[in-house]
Coordinates of C-alpha atoms and ligand atoms in Angstrom, one line a residue:
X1 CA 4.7 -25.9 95.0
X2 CA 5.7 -27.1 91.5
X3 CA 3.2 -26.4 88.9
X4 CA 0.5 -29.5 88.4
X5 CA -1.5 -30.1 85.2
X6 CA -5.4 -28.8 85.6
X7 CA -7.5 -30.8 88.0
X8 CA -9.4 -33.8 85.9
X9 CA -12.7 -34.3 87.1
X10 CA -15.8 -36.3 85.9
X11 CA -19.2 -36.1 86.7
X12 CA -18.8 -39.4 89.4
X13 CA -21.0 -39.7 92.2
X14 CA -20.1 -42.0 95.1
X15 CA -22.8 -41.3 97.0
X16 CA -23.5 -43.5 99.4
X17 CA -25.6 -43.5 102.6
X18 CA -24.4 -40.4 104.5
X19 CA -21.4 -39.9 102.4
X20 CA -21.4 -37.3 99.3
X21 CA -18.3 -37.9 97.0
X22 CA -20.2 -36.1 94.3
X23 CA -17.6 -34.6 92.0
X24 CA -18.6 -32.1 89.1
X25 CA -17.0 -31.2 86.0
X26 CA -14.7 -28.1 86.4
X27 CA -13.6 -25.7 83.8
X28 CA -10.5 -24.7 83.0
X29 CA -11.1 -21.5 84.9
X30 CA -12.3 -23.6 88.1
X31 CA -10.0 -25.6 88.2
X32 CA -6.8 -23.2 88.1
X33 CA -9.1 -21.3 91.0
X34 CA -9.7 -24.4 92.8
X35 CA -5.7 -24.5 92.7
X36 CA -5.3 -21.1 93.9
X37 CA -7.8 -21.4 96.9
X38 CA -5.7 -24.5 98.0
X39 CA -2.5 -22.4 97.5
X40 CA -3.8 -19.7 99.7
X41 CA -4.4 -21.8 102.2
X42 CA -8.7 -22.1 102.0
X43 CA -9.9 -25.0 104.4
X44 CA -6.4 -25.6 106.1
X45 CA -7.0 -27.2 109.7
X46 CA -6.2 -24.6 112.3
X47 CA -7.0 -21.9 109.7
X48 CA -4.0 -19.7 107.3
X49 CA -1.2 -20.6 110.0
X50 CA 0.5 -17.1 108.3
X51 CA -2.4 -15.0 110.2
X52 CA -1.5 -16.5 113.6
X53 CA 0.4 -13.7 115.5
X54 CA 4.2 -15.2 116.6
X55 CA 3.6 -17.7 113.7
X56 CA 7.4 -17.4 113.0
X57 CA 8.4 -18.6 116.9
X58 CA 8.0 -22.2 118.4
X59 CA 5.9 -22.9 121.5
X60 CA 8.0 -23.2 124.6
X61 CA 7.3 -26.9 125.0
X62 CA 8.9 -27.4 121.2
X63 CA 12.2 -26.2 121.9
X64 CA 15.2 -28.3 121.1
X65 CA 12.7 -30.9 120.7
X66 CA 11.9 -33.3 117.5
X67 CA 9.2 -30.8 116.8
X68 CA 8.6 -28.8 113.7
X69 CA 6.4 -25.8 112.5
X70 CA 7.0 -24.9 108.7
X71 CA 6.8 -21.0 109.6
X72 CA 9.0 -21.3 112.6
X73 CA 12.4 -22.9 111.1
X74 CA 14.3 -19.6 111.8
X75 CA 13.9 -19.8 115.2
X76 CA 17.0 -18.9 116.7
X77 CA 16.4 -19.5 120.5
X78 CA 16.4 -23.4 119.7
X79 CA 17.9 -25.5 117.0
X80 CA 15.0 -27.3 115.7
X81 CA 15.1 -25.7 112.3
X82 CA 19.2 -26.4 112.1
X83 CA 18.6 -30.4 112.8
X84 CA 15.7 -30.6 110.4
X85 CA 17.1 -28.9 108.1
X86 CA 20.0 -31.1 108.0
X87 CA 17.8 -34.6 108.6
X88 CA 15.6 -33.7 105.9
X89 CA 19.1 -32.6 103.5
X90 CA 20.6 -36.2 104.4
X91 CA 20.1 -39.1 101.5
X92 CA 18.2 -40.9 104.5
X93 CA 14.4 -42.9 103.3
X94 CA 11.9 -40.8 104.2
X95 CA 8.6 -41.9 105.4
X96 CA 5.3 -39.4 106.2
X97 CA 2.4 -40.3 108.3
X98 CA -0.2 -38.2 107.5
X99 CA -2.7 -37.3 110.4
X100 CA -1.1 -39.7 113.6
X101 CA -3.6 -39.0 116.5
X102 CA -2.1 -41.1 119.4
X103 CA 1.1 -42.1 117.5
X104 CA 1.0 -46.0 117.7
X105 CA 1.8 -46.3 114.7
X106 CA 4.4 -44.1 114.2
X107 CA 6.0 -44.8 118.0
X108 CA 6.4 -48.6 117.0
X109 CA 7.2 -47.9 113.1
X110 CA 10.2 -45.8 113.7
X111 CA 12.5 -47.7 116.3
X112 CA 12.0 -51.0 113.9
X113 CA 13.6 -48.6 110.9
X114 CA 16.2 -47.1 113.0
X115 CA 18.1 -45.5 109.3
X116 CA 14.9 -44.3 107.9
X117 CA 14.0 -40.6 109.0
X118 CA 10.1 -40.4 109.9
X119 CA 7.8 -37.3 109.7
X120 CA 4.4 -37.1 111.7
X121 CA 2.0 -34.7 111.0
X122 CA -0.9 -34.2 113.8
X123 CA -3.0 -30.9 113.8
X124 CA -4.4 -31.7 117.0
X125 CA -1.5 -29.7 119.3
X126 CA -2.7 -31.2 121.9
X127 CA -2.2 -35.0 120.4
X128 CA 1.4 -33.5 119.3
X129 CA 2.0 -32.3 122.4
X130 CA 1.5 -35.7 124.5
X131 CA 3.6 -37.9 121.3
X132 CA 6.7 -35.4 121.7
X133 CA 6.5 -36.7 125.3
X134 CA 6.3 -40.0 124.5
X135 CA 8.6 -40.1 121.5
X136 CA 11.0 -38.6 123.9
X137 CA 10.5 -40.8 126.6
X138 CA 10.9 -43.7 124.3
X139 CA 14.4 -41.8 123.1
X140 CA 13.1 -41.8 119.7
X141 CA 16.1 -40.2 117.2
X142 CA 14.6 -40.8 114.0
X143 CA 11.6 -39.3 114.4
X144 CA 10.0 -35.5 113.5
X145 CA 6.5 -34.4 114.2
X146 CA 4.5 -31.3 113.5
X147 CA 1.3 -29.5 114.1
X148 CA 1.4 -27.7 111.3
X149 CA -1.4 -28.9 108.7
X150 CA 0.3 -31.5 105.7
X151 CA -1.3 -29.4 102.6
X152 CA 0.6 -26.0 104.0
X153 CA 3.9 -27.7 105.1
X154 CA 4.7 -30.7 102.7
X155 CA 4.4 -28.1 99.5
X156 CA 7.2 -25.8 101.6
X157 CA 9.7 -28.4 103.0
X158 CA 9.6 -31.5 101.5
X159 CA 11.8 -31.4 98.6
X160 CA 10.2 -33.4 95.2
X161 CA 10.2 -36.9 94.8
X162 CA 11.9 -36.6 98.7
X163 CA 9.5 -39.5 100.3
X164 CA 9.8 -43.5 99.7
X165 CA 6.3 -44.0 101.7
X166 CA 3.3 -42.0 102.8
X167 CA 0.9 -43.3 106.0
X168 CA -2.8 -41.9 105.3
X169 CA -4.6 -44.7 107.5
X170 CA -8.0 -43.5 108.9
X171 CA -8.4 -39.9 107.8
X172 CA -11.5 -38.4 108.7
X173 CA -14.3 -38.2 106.4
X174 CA -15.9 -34.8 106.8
X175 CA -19.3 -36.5 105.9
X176 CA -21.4 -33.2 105.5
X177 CA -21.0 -31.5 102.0
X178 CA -20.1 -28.0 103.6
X179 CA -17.0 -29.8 105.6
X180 CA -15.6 -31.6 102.5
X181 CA -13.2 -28.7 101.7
X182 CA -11.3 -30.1 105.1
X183 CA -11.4 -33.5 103.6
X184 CA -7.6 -34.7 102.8
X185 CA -7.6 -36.0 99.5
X186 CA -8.9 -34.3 96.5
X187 CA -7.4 -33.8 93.1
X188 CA -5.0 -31.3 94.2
X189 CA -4.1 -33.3 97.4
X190 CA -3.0 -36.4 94.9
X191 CA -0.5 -34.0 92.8
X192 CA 0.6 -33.5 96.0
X193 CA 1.6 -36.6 97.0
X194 CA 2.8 -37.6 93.3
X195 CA 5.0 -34.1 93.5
X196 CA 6.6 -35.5 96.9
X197 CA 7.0 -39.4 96.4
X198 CA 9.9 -40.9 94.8
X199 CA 9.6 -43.1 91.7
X200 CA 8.6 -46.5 93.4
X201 CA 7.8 -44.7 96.1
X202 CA 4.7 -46.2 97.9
X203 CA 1.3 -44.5 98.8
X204 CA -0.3 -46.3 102.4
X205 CA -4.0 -45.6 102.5
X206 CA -6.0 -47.4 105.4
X207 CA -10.0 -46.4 106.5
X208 CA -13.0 -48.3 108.0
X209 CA -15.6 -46.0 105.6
X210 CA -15.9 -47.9 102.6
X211 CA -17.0 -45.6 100.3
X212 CA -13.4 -43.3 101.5
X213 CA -11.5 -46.2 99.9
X214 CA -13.8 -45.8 96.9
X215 CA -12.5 -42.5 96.4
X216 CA -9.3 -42.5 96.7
X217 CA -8.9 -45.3 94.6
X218 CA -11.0 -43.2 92.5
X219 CA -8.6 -40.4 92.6
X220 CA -5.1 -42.1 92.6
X221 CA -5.7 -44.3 89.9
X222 CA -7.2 -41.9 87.5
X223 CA -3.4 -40.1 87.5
X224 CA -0.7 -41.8 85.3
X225 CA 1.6 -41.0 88.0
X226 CA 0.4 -44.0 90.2
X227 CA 0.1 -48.0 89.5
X228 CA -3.0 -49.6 90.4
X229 CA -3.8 -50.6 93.9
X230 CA -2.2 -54.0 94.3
X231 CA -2.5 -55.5 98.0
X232 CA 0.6 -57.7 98.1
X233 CA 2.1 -54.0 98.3
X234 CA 1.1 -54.5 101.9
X235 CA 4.5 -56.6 102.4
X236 CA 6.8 -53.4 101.8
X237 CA 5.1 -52.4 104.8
X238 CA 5.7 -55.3 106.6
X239 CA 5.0 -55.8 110.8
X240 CA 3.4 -52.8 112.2
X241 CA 1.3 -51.3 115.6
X242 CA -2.4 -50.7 114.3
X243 CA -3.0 -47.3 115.1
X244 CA -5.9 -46.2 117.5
X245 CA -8.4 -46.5 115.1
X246 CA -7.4 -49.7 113.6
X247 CA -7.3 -51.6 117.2
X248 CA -10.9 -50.4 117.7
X249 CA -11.9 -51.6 114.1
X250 CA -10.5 -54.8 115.0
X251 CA -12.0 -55.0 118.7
X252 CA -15.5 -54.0 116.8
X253 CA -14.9 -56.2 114.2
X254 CA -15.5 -53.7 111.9
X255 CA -13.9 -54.2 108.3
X256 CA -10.9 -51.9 107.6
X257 CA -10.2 -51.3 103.7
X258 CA -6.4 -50.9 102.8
X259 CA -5.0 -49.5 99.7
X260 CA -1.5 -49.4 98.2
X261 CA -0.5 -47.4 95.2
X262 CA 3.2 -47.2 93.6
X263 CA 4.7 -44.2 92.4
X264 CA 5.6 -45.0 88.4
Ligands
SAM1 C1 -9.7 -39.9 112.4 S1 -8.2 -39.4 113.0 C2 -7.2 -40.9 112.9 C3 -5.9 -40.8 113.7 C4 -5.0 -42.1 113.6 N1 -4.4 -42.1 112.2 C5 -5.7 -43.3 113.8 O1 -5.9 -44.1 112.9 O2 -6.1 -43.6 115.0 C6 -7.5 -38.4 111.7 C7 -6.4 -37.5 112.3 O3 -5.9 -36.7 111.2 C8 -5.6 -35.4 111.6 N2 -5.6 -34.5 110.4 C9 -6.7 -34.2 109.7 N3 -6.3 -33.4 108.6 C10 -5.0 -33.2 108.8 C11 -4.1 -32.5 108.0 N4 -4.5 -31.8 107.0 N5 -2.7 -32.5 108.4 C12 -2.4 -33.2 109.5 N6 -3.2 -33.9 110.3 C13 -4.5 -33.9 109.9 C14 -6.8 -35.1 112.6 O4 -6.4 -34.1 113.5 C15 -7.0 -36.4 113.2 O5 -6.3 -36.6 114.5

């Protein structure tokens, strides 16, 4: 991961109704240990995928399939590693959905962009399991998913400034204060992205919790990396398949809060 300045928090509280977005001042000292923790993979989904025994070989059902794990590239009895390798080396757009559940999204998104190369990340297996059946049903060519949790893989593979857009629509919240260390975005989360976006490269944030919006807003804006949200941004993405959660939002009629940040 490329070095990142110290985390910059202030004493903000969005706390609101059961959600605590309390964040307190660090030192210096916190901060480079709240770095390190991240870096040694504290609160990963899944667990430190490094302490799974076999971590370096691919589930059966991945072979010579559009399926990835960051630990397993080597993995000589299929050529996943080869053909991402190569995909991800091409001067192809890039686009990241972060989080995909079902795959709607991603499953209408990447046939309408057929010279775009698309990355899914899903740390449910099971969810992964039943979109690299559909994707490959569909016959789906431009399309690579993973199980592997974002904050461990995208630091390893995706090279800097390597993405045009990233998808973060409907994250969970982790409402409780001792679950917030699973929570997506954080301060070191946002260098992430910054580290892996390309100048003008475009940051995609959809969530029906309110005060989720708040935050992130909160936390991309306050780098000089991004440009303000601005919500004609929303016409770069241009037709889409609401994902799973969206089309329940909208059958509940239950407002949906959409962000979209450029990267300067
Ligand atoms: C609330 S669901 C939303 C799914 C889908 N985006 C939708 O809108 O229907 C959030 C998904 O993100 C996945 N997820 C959470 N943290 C992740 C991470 N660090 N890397 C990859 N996926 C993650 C979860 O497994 C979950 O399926």
């Amino acid at each position: 991961m490329p070095q990142t300045p110290p985390l910059d928090y202030h004493a903000t509280s969005f706390s609101q109704g059961r959600m605590d977005f309390t964040w307190e001042e660090l030192t210096p000292e916190e901060s480079q240990q709240a770095y390190a923790d991240w870096e040694a993979g504290k609160g990963l989904i899944g667990g430190d995928p490094r302490r799974r025994p076999n971590a370096h070989l691919l589930p059966p059902w991945g072979l010579n399939q559009p399926f990835f794990r960051t630990l397993a590239l080597d993995d000589e009895r299929g050529d996943n590693g080869a053909r991402f390798r190569a995909d991800l080396a091409s001067d192809r757009p890039l686009e990241v959905e972060i989080g995909f559940g079902r795959g709607d999204f991603l499953l209408d998104r990447a046939p309408r962009h057929p010279e775009t190369l698309f990355i899914g990340y899903e740390t449910k297996i099971k969810a992964t399991r039943l979109m690299l059946q559909r994707l490959v049903r569909l016959g789906i060519e431009n399309l690579w998913i993973s199980d592997d949790d974002c904050r461990f893989s995208m630091p390893r593979l995706l090279p800097d400034a390597r993405v045009d857009i990233f998808h973060i629509l409907f994250p969970d919240p982790w409402w409780k204060p001792q679950h917030k260390v699973k929570r997506l975005f954080s301060p070191p989360f946002v260098d992430l992205l910054a580290a892996k976006l390309r100048p003008g490269g475009l940051l995609h944030f959809k969530s029906d919790v309110k005060e989720y919006g708040e935050l992130v807003r909160y936390l991309v804006e306050g780098r000089d990396e991004f440009s303000p949200h601005d919500p004609a941004l929303a016409a770069r993405i241009g037709d889409f398949a609401p994902t799973h959660r969206e089309h329940w939002c909208m059958r509940h009629d239950r407002p949906v809060y959409a962000y979209y940040f450029v990267r300067r």
